[in-house]
Amino acid sequence: MGTHVLEEEAMLTALPTDADTIMALDRDYVMGTYARLPVVFVRGEGARLWDSEGREYLDFLSGIAVAGVGHCHPKVAGAIAEQAHRLMHISNLFHNPLAAKLAERLCKLADMEKVFFCNSGTEANEAALKIARKWGKQKRGAECIEIITFVGSFHGRTMGAVSATAQPKYQAPFAPLVPGFIYAPLNDLAALDELITEKTCAVMIEPLQGESGVNPATPEFLAGVRALCDEAEVLLILDEIQCGMGRTGHFLASQGVGVQGDIVTMAKGIADGFPMGACLARGSAATTLVPGDHGSTFAGQPLACAASLATLDVMEEEELMARAAEVGAYFKAGLQALQQTLPTQIKEVRGRGLMVGLQLTNPDAKTVHKYLMEAGIVANATSDTTLRFVPPLVVTKEDCDRVVATIERALRAL
Ligand code: PLP
């Protein structure tokens, strides 16, 4: 396939076609913020990717939990193309029908009342942080600006979001951080209880921590956090940027455990790869921001909304949430069976639906990851000991079998 398509495209657009030239340009001209692997992807379809050499890969990463309904789904690609010919952008000083419709749909799906659109997960969290601070000041005065987040969390890279991200490796080079963030241990309700004070305006949590290696908050803990927030009259912000959009078998992972936030942030899979984020809220949090408080030039633009509406259509038509639950449970069971076979090498299998982490006993995750790539499987090592699998929701049980069998071969080869 791929080489032919690439050559044709390259002729039209004068793009470099060989991997070495592309990687050299990247090295010379792009800031080195990513430790990229030496692979150039040029095409995607469903759960498959092709590199510049025409080699096919099974994608068990999907961006990082982005291409939920699969790469280049014809309905999403078609909606983008059609909208691109009609109207790509209109200022937020005016209404647009796609944003209005998408807002209604997202609010209904997430059980929220209003949405602020933006362009990324980080921005969705920034909106949530600003709502929380303004809400807190209105409720209990100028001191009520503290936000509690959890050790191991990841909420983004801007100064507010990185201050919320309780991992020193992301924060240290950029200190001083935004003040007012307090970090609590995950799944320890007593510790959280101690930290909530009159100064707390919000607690912010990922129902399943993604970047730190798929660490779920337990259902009991999430319910307990909700209860503590209610008792102390503090907002609960759920960061569903990675675990939302049907990945765990429910539209929001929190819905799967029966916990409702006051604010929910989404991005990643929301438009299947087209940049978009959303900060949803209910109750008084939904009306805290007023004209002039917040905004973004590209937010809610017709093109992104068309992509997102089509993504939601596909999720519904292809029943991908139910599929994520079923195939995810099958994949997890496969990995758990492998753990029985190789108990000294596999420490834990974590996650829900198609958000799965594999914790190894020894620091072999990067070696296994390399083995998978060489075998044509895209995944990701979040640390020396943990592999993360967040595939498109369209993967099959056969795809899962192949990944489990390849991990087994990789572990046996160590
Ligand atoms: N929150 C969570 C839970 C994430 O996983 C991420 C990205 O990995 C973000 C926020 C930041 O999103 P973005 O990279 O779109 O800014």
CSV table of C-alpha atoms and ligand atoms in Angstrom, one decimal:
chain,number,residue,atom,x,y,z
A,1,MET,CA,0.0,0.0,0.0
A,2,GLY,CA,1.7,3.0,1.7
A,3,THR,CA,4.7,3.7,-0.4
A,4,HIS,CA,2.6,4.2,-3.5
A,5,VAL,CA,0.2,6.6,-1.7
A,6,LEU,CA,3.2,8.4,-0.1
A,7,GLU,CA,4.9,8.8,-3.5
A,8,GLU,CA,1.8,10.3,-5.1
A,9,GLU,CA,1.3,12.7,-2.2
A,10,ALA,CA,4.9,13.6,-2.1
A,11,MET,CA,4.9,14.5,-5.8
A,12,LEU,CA,1.9,16.8,-5.2
A,13,THR,CA,3.2,18.5,-2.1
A,14,ALA,CA,7.0,18.1,-2.5
A,15,LEU,CA,7.3,16.3,0.9
A,16,PRO,CA,10.4,14.3,1.7
A,17,THR,CA,9.7,10.6,1.3
A,18,ASP,CA,12.6,8.8,2.9
A,19,ALA,CA,12.7,8.3,6.6
A,20,ASP,CA,16.3,9.5,7.0
A,21,THR,CA,15.6,12.9,5.4
A,22,ILE,CA,12.4,13.4,7.4
A,23,MET,CA,14.2,12.5,10.7
A,24,ALA,CA,17.1,14.8,9.9
A,25,LEU,CA,14.7,17.7,9.2
A,26,ASP,CA,12.9,17.0,12.5
A,27,ARG,CA,16.2,16.9,14.4
A,28,ASP,CA,17.5,20.1,12.8
A,29,TYR,CA,14.3,22.2,12.9
A,30,VAL,CA,11.9,21.0,15.5
A,31,MET,CA,12.5,21.7,19.2
A,32,GLY,CA,13.6,18.5,21.0
A,33,THR,CA,10.7,18.2,23.3
A,34,TYR,CA,10.0,14.6,22.4
A,35,ALA,CA,12.3,11.6,22.4
A,36,ARG,CA,10.8,10.3,19.2
A,37,LEU,CA,11.3,6.7,18.0
A,38,PRO,CA,12.9,6.3,14.6
A,39,VAL,CA,9.6,5.6,12.7
A,40,VAL,CA,7.8,7.9,10.3
A,41,PHE,CA,4.1,7.1,10.1
A,42,VAL,CA,2.4,8.2,6.9
A,43,ARG,CA,-1.1,6.6,6.8
A,44,GLY,CA,-3.7,5.1,9.2
A,45,GLU,CA,-6.9,3.2,8.8
A,46,GLY,CA,-8.9,1.8,11.7
A,47,ALA,CA,-6.4,0.2,14.1
A,48,ARG,CA,-3.6,0.0,11.5
A,49,LEU,CA,-0.8,2.4,10.7
A,50,TRP,CA,1.8,2.3,7.9
A,51,ASP,CA,5.3,3.7,8.0
A,52,SER,CA,7.3,5.4,5.2
A,53,GLU,CA,8.7,2.1,4.2
A,54,GLY,CA,5.2,0.6,3.7
A,55,ARG,CA,5.4,-1.5,6.8
A,56,GLU,CA,2.1,-2.2,8.6
A,57,TYR,CA,1.6,-1.8,12.4
A,58,LEU,CA,-1.2,-2.8,14.7
A,59,ASP,CA,-1.8,0.3,16.8
A,60,PHE,CA,-2.4,-0.3,20.5
A,61,LEU,CA,-1.7,3.4,21.4
A,62,SER,CA,-4.0,5.4,19.1
A,63,GLY,CA,-2.0,8.6,19.3
A,64,ILE,CA,-2.2,8.4,23.1
A,65,ALA,CA,-5.9,7.5,23.5
A,66,VAL,CA,-6.8,9.8,20.6
A,67,ALA,CA,-8.0,7.9,17.5
A,68,GLY,CA,-10.8,6.2,19.4
A,69,VAL,CA,-13.1,5.4,16.5
A,70,GLY,CA,-10.0,4.4,14.5
A,71,HIS,CA,-7.6,6.3,12.2
A,72,CYS,CA,-9.2,8.2,9.4
A,73,HIS,CA,-12.7,6.8,9.9
A,74,PRO,CA,-14.4,7.7,6.6
A,75,LYS,CA,-17.3,9.4,8.4
A,76,VAL,CA,-15.0,11.6,10.4
A,77,ALA,CA,-12.7,12.3,7.5
A,78,GLY,CA,-15.8,13.0,5.3
A,79,ALA,CA,-17.3,15.4,7.8
A,80,ILE,CA,-14.0,17.3,8.1
A,81,ALA,CA,-13.7,17.5,4.3
A,82,GLU,CA,-17.2,18.7,3.8
A,83,GLN,CA,-17.0,21.3,6.6
A,84,ALA,CA,-13.7,22.5,5.3
A,85,HIS,CA,-15.3,23.4,2.0
A,86,ARG,CA,-18.2,25.1,3.8
A,87,LEU,CA,-16.8,27.1,6.7
A,88,MET,CA,-13.7,26.3,8.7
A,89,HIS,CA,-13.6,29.1,11.2
A,90,ILE,CA,-15.8,31.8,12.6
A,91,SER,CA,-15.1,34.0,15.6
A,92,ASN,CA,-16.6,33.2,18.9
A,93,LEU,CA,-18.3,36.6,18.7
A,94,PHE,CA,-20.9,34.8,16.6
A,95,HIS,CA,-23.0,31.6,16.9
A,96,ASN,CA,-22.3,28.5,14.9
A,97,PRO,CA,-24.7,25.6,14.5
A,98,LEU,CA,-22.1,22.8,14.9
A,99,ALA,CA,-20.9,24.1,18.3
A,100,ALA,CA,-24.4,24.6,19.5
A,101,LYS,CA,-25.4,21.1,18.6
A,102,LEU,CA,-22.2,19.5,19.9
A,103,ALA,CA,-22.6,21.3,23.2
A,104,GLU,CA,-26.1,19.8,23.7
A,105,ARG,CA,-24.8,16.4,22.8
A,106,LEU,CA,-21.8,16.4,25.0
A,107,CYS,CA,-23.8,17.8,28.0
A,108,LYS,CA,-26.4,15.0,27.6
A,109,LEU,CA,-23.8,12.3,27.3
A,110,ALA,CA,-21.7,13.6,30.2
A,111,ASP,CA,-24.7,14.5,32.3
A,112,MET,CA,-23.5,18.1,32.5
A,113,GLU,CA,-25.2,21.4,31.9
A,114,LYS,CA,-22.8,23.6,30.0
A,115,VAL,CA,-19.5,23.4,28.0
A,116,PHE,CA,-16.6,25.6,27.3
A,117,PHE,CA,-14.9,24.5,24.1
A,118,CYS,CA,-11.1,24.7,23.7
A,119,ASN,CA,-8.3,23.0,21.7
A,120,SER,CA,-6.5,20.6,23.9
A,121,GLY,CA,-6.7,18.7,27.2
A,122,THR,CA,-4.4,21.2,28.9
A,123,GLU,CA,-6.7,24.1,28.0
A,124,ALA,CA,-9.8,22.2,29.2
A,125,ASN,CA,-8.0,21.8,32.6
A,126,GLU,CA,-7.0,25.5,32.6
A,127,ALA,CA,-10.7,26.4,32.1
A,128,ALA,CA,-11.6,24.1,35.0
A,129,LEU,CA,-8.9,25.6,37.3
A,130,LYS,CA,-10.1,29.2,36.4
A,131,ILE,CA,-13.8,28.2,37.1
A,132,ALA,CA,-12.7,26.6,40.4
A,133,ARG,CA,-10.8,29.7,41.6
A,134,LYS,CA,-13.5,32.2,40.7
A,135,TRP,CA,-16.1,29.9,42.2
A,136,GLY,CA,-14.1,29.5,45.4
A,137,LYS,CA,-13.6,33.2,45.9
A,138,GLN,CA,-17.3,33.9,45.3
A,139,LYS,CA,-18.2,31.2,47.8
A,140,ARG,CA,-15.8,31.7,50.7
A,141,GLY,CA,-13.7,34.8,49.9
A,142,ALA,CA,-10.3,35.6,48.5
A,143,GLU,CA,-8.4,32.9,50.4
A,144,CYS,CA,-10.5,30.0,48.9
A,145,ILE,CA,-8.2,29.3,46.0
A,146,GLU,CA,-6.5,26.0,46.9
A,147,ILE,CA,-7.0,23.0,44.6
A,148,ILE,CA,-6.1,19.5,45.7
A,149,THR,CA,-4.7,17.0,43.1
A,150,PHE,CA,-3.2,13.6,43.4
A,151,VAL,CA,0.3,12.2,43.4
A,152,GLY,CA,1.1,10.7,40.0
A,153,SER,CA,-1.5,12.8,38.2
A,154,PHE,CA,-1.0,14.4,34.8
A,155,HIS,CA,-3.1,17.4,33.9
A,156,GLY,CA,-1.1,19.1,31.2
A,157,ARG,CA,1.9,21.3,30.5
A,158,THR,CA,0.8,25.0,30.8
A,159,MET,CA,1.8,26.7,34.0
A,160,GLY,CA,-1.5,26.1,35.7
A,161,ALA,CA,-1.9,22.6,34.5
A,162,VAL,CA,1.7,21.6,35.2
A,163,SER,CA,1.2,23.0,38.7
A,164,ALA,CA,-1.8,20.7,39.1
A,165,THR,CA,0.3,17.8,37.8
A,166,ALA,CA,1.7,16.2,40.9
A,167,GLN,CA,4.9,14.8,39.4
A,168,PRO,CA,8.2,16.7,40.1
A,169,LYS,CA,9.8,15.6,36.8
A,170,TYR,CA,7.3,17.7,34.9
A,171,GLN,CA,7.4,20.6,37.3
A,172,ALA,CA,11.0,21.1,38.5
A,173,PRO,CA,12.5,23.0,35.5
A,174,PHE,CA,9.7,25.5,35.5
A,175,ALA,CA,9.4,26.5,39.1
A,176,PRO,CA,8.2,28.7,40.6
A,177,LEU,CA,4.8,27.1,40.0
A,178,VAL,CA,1.4,28.6,40.3
A,179,PRO,CA,0.7,28.7,44.0
A,180,GLY,CA,-2.3,27.1,45.7
A,181,PHE,CA,-1.9,23.4,44.6
A,182,ILE,CA,-1.9,20.7,47.3
A,183,TYR,CA,-1.0,17.1,46.5
A,184,ALA,CA,-2.7,14.1,48.1
A,185,PRO,CA,-1.9,10.4,47.9
A,186,LEU,CA,-4.2,8.5,45.6
A,187,ASN,CA,-6.8,6.1,47.1
A,188,ASP,CA,-6.2,7.4,50.6
A,189,LEU,CA,-9.5,9.1,51.8
A,190,ALA,CA,-8.2,9.9,55.3
A,191,ALA,CA,-5.3,11.8,53.9
A,192,LEU,CA,-7.6,13.8,51.5
A,193,ASP,CA,-9.9,14.5,54.4
A,194,GLU,CA,-7.0,16.0,56.4
A,195,LEU,CA,-6.0,18.3,53.5
A,196,ILE,CA,-9.5,19.8,52.7
A,197,THR,CA,-9.9,23.1,54.5
A,198,GLU,CA,-11.9,26.3,54.2
A,199,LYS,CA,-9.3,27.4,51.6
A,200,THR,CA,-10.0,24.5,49.3
A,201,CYS,CA,-12.1,25.3,46.2
A,202,ALA,CA,-11.7,22.1,44.3
A,203,VAL,CA,-10.4,18.5,44.2
A,204,MET,CA,-9.2,17.5,40.8
A,205,ILE,CA,-8.7,13.8,39.9
A,206,GLU,CA,-8.3,11.5,36.9
A,207,PRO,CA,-10.6,8.5,37.5
A,208,LEU,CA,-7.8,6.4,36.0
A,209,GLN,CA,-4.4,8.1,36.0
A,210,GLY,CA,-3.0,7.6,32.5
A,211,GLU,CA,0.5,9.1,32.1
A,212,SER,CA,1.7,7.5,35.3
A,213,GLY,CA,0.9,4.0,34.0
A,214,VAL,CA,-2.8,3.4,34.2
A,215,ASN,CA,-3.4,3.7,38.0
A,216,PRO,CA,-7.1,3.6,38.7
A,217,ALA,CA,-8.7,5.4,41.6
A,218,THR,CA,-10.8,2.7,43.2
A,219,PRO,CA,-14.6,3.1,42.9
A,220,GLU,CA,-14.8,3.4,46.7
A,221,PHE,CA,-12.2,6.1,46.7
A,222,LEU,CA,-14.0,8.1,44.0
A,223,ALA,CA,-17.3,7.8,45.8
A,224,GLY,CA,-15.6,8.9,49.0
A,225,VAL,CA,-14.0,11.9,47.3
A,226,ARG,CA,-17.4,12.9,46.0
A,227,ALA,CA,-18.8,12.6,49.5
A,228,LEU,CA,-16.0,14.7,51.0
A,229,CYS,CA,-16.5,17.4,48.4
A,230,ASP,CA,-20.2,17.5,49.1
A,231,GLU,CA,-19.6,17.7,52.8
A,232,ALA,CA,-17.0,20.5,52.5
A,233,GLU,CA,-18.8,22.3,49.6
A,234,VAL,CA,-15.9,21.9,47.3
A,235,LEU,CA,-16.0,21.3,43.5
A,236,LEU,CA,-15.0,17.9,42.2
A,237,ILE,CA,-13.2,18.2,38.9
A,238,LEU,CA,-12.9,15.0,36.9
A,239,ASP,CA,-10.1,14.9,34.3
A,240,GLU,CA,-11.5,12.5,31.8
A,241,ILE,CA,-9.2,13.6,29.0
A,242,GLN,CA,-7.5,10.2,28.7
A,243,CYS,CA,-10.1,7.8,30.2
A,244,GLY,CA,-13.3,9.4,28.8
A,245,MET,CA,-14.9,9.1,25.4
A,246,GLY,CA,-16.1,5.6,25.8
A,247,ARG,CA,-12.7,4.1,26.5
A,248,THR,CA,-13.6,2.3,29.7
A,249,GLY,CA,-17.0,1.1,28.3
A,250,HIS,CA,-18.9,4.2,29.5
A,251,PHE,CA,-18.9,7.6,28.0
A,252,LEU,CA,-17.1,8.8,31.1
A,253,ALA,CA,-15.0,6.5,33.3
A,254,SER,CA,-16.7,8.1,36.3
A,255,GLN,CA,-20.1,7.1,35.0
A,256,GLY,CA,-19.0,3.5,35.2
A,257,VAL,CA,-18.5,3.8,38.9
A,258,GLY,CA,-21.6,6.1,39.5
A,259,VAL,CA,-19.7,9.2,40.5
A,260,GLN,CA,-20.6,12.6,39.0
A,261,GLY,CA,-18.2,15.6,39.0
A,262,ASP,CA,-19.1,19.2,39.1
A,263,ILE,CA,-16.7,19.8,36.3
A,264,VAL,CA,-15.5,17.3,33.7
A,265,THR,CA,-12.6,17.9,31.2
A,266,MET,CA,-12.3,16.1,27.9
A,267,ALA,CA,-10.0,16.1,24.9
A,268,LYS,CA,-7.9,13.5,23.1
A,269,GLY,CA,-10.5,11.2,21.5
A,270,ILE,CA,-13.3,13.8,21.5
A,271,ALA,CA,-12.8,14.5,17.7
A,272,ASP,CA,-10.8,11.4,16.8
A,273,GLY,CA,-7.6,13.3,16.3
A,274,PHE,CA,-8.8,16.7,15.3
A,275,PRO,CA,-7.6,19.1,18.1
A,276,MET,CA,-10.4,19.8,20.5
A,277,GLY,CA,-11.0,20.0,24.2
A,278,ALA,CA,-14.1,20.6,26.3
A,279,CYS,CA,-14.6,21.7,29.9
A,280,LEU,CA,-18.1,20.7,31.0
A,281,ALA,CA,-19.8,21.8,34.2
A,282,ARG,CA,-23.0,21.7,36.1
A,283,GLY,CA,-24.7,23.6,38.9
A,284,SER,CA,-23.2,26.9,39.9
A,285,ALA,CA,-19.9,25.9,38.3
A,286,ALA,CA,-21.6,26.0,34.9
A,287,THR,CA,-22.4,29.7,35.2
A,288,THR,CA,-19.3,31.0,37.0
A,289,LEU,CA,-17.6,32.3,33.9
A,290,VAL,CA,-19.2,35.4,32.3
A,291,PRO,CA,-18.3,37.3,29.1
A,292,GLY,CA,-14.7,38.5,29.3
A,293,ASP,CA,-13.6,35.9,31.8
A,294,HIS,CA,-12.2,33.3,29.4
A,295,GLY,CA,-11.9,32.5,25.7
A,296,SER,CA,-9.9,31.1,22.9
A,297,THR,CA,-9.7,32.1,19.2
A,298,PHE,CA,-10.1,28.6,17.8
A,299,ALA,CA,-12.4,27.2,20.4
A,300,GLY,CA,-15.5,25.5,19.1
A,301,GLN,CA,-14.7,26.2,15.5
A,302,PRO,CA,-16.9,24.5,13.0
A,303,LEU,CA,-14.2,22.2,11.7
A,304,ALA,CA,-13.4,20.7,15.1
A,305,CYS,CA,-17.1,20.5,15.9
A,306,ALA,CA,-17.9,18.7,12.7
A,307,ALA,CA,-15.1,16.1,13.5
A,308,SER,CA,-16.4,15.7,17.0
A,309,LEU,CA,-20.1,15.3,16.0
A,310,ALA,CA,-19.0,12.6,13.4
A,311,THR,CA,-16.9,10.9,16.0
A,312,LEU,CA,-19.9,10.7,18.4
A,313,ASP,CA,-22.1,9.4,15.5
A,314,VAL,CA,-19.6,6.6,14.8
A,315,MET,CA,-19.3,5.7,18.5
A,316,GLU,CA,-23.1,5.3,18.6
A,317,GLU,CA,-23.6,3.6,15.3
A,318,GLU,CA,-20.8,1.1,15.8
A,319,GLU,CA,-21.6,0.6,19.5
A,320,LEU,CA,-18.0,1.3,20.4
A,321,MET,CA,-18.5,1.8,24.1
A,322,ALA,CA,-20.0,-1.7,24.6
A,323,ARG,CA,-17.2,-3.0,22.4
A,324,ALA,CA,-14.5,-1.3,24.5
A,325,ALA,CA,-15.9,-3.0,27.6
A,326,GLU,CA,-16.1,-6.4,25.9
A,327,VAL,CA,-12.8,-6.4,24.0
A,328,GLY,CA,-11.1,-4.6,26.9
A,329,ALA,CA,-12.2,-7.3,29.4
A,330,TYR,CA,-11.0,-10.0,26.9
A,331,PHE,CA,-7.6,-8.2,26.6
A,332,LYS,CA,-7.2,-7.9,30.3
A,333,ALA,CA,-8.1,-11.5,30.8
A,334,GLY,CA,-5.5,-12.5,28.2
A,335,LEU,CA,-2.9,-10.5,30.1
A,336,GLN,CA,-4.0,-11.9,33.4
A,337,ALA,CA,-3.7,-15.4,32.0
A,338,LEU,CA,-0.2,-14.5,30.9
A,339,GLN,CA,0.6,-13.3,34.4
A,340,GLN,CA,-0.4,-16.8,35.7
A,341,THR,CA,2.1,-18.2,33.1
A,342,LEU,CA,4.9,-15.8,33.9
A,343,PRO,CA,4.2,-14.8,37.5
A,344,THR,CA,7.8,-13.8,38.3
A,345,GLN,CA,7.9,-11.4,35.3
A,346,ILE,CA,4.4,-9.7,35.5
A,347,LYS,CA,3.5,-7.9,38.7
A,348,GLU,CA,0.1,-6.5,37.9
A,349,VAL,CA,-2.5,-6.0,35.1
A,350,ARG,CA,-4.5,-2.8,35.7
A,351,GLY,CA,-7.2,-0.8,34.1
A,352,ARG,CA,-10.7,-0.8,32.7
A,353,GLY,CA,-12.0,-1.3,29.2
A,354,LEU,CA,-9.4,-0.5,26.6
A,355,MET,CA,-7.2,1.4,29.0
A,356,VAL,CA,-4.8,-1.2,30.3
A,357,GLY,CA,-1.5,-1.1,32.1
A,358,LEU,CA,0.9,-3.9,32.5
A,359,GLN,CA,3.3,-3.6,35.4
A,360,LEU,CA,6.4,-5.8,35.1
A,361,THR,CA,8.5,-6.9,38.0
A,362,ASN,CA,11.8,-5.8,36.6
A,363,PRO,CA,12.7,-2.6,34.6
A,364,ASP,CA,12.1,-4.3,31.3
A,365,ALA,CA,9.2,-2.3,29.9
A,366,LYS,CA,11.4,-0.4,27.4
A,367,THR,CA,12.9,-3.6,26.0
A,368,VAL,CA,9.4,-5.2,25.7
A,369,HIS,CA,8.2,-2.0,24.0
A,370,LYS,CA,11.0,-2.2,21.5
A,371,TYR,CA,10.3,-5.9,20.8
A,372,LEU,CA,6.6,-5.0,20.2
A,373,MET,CA,7.6,-2.2,17.8
A,374,GLU,CA,9.8,-4.6,15.9
A,375,ALA,CA,7.0,-7.0,15.7
A,376,GLY,CA,4.8,-4.3,14.2
A,377,ILE,CA,2.8,-3.4,17.4
A,378,VAL,CA,2.6,0.2,18.6
A,379,ALA,CA,2.3,0.6,22.4
A,380,ASN,CA,4.0,2.7,25.0
A,381,ALA,CA,6.2,2.4,28.1
A,382,THR,CA,5.2,4.9,30.7
A,383,SER,CA,8.2,4.0,32.9
A,384,ASP,CA,10.9,1.4,33.1
A,385,THR,CA,8.4,-1.1,34.5
A,386,THR,CA,5.0,-0.2,33.0
A,387,LEU,CA,3.5,-0.7,29.5
A,388,ARG,CA,0.4,1.2,28.5
A,389,PHE,CA,-2.2,0.0,26.0
A,390,VAL,CA,-4.9,2.5,24.8
A,391,PRO,CA,-5.9,1.2,21.4
A,392,PRO,CA,-8.6,2.5,19.1
A,393,LEU,CA,-11.9,1.1,20.3
A,394,VAL,CA,-12.3,-0.8,17.1
A,395,VAL,CA,-9.6,-3.4,17.8
A,396,THR,CA,-10.7,-7.0,17.7
A,397,LYS,CA,-10.2,-9.9,20.0
A,398,GLU,CA,-7.7,-11.4,17.4
A,399,ASP,CA,-5.7,-8.2,17.7
A,400,CYS,CA,-5.6,-8.6,21.4
A,401,ASP,CA,-4.5,-12.2,21.1
A,402,ARG,CA,-1.6,-11.1,18.8
A,403,VAL,CA,-0.5,-8.4,21.3
A,404,VAL,CA,-0.6,-10.9,24.3
A,405,ALA,CA,1.3,-13.6,22.3
A,406,THR,CA,3.9,-11.0,21.3
A,407,ILE,CA,4.3,-9.8,24.9
A,408,GLU,CA,4.8,-13.4,25.9
A,409,ARG,CA,7.5,-13.9,23.3
A,410,ALA,CA,9.2,-10.7,24.4
A,411,LEU,CA,9.2,-11.7,28.0
A,412,ARG,CA,10.5,-15.1,27.3
A,413,ALA,CA,13.3,-13.7,25.2
A,414,LEU,CA,14.5,-11.5,28.0
B,1,PLP,N1,-5.0,15.3,31.3
B,1,PLP,C1,-4.8,14.0,31.1
B,1,PLP,C2,-5.4,13.0,32.0
B,1,PLP,C3,-4.0,13.6,30.0
B,1,PLP,O1,-3.7,12.3,29.8
B,1,PLP,C4,-3.4,14.6,29.2
B,1,PLP,C5,-2.5,14.3,28.1
B,1,PLP,O2,-1.9,13.2,28.1
B,1,PLP,C6,-3.7,16.0,29.5
B,1,PLP,C7,-4.5,16.3,30.5
B,1,PLP,C8,-3.2,17.1,28.6
B,1,PLP,O3,-3.8,17.0,27.4
B,1,PLP,P1,-3.2,17.7,26.1
B,1,PLP,O4,-1.9,17.0,25.8
B,1,PLP,O5,-4.2,17.6,25.0
B,1,PLP,O6,-2.9,19.2,26.4
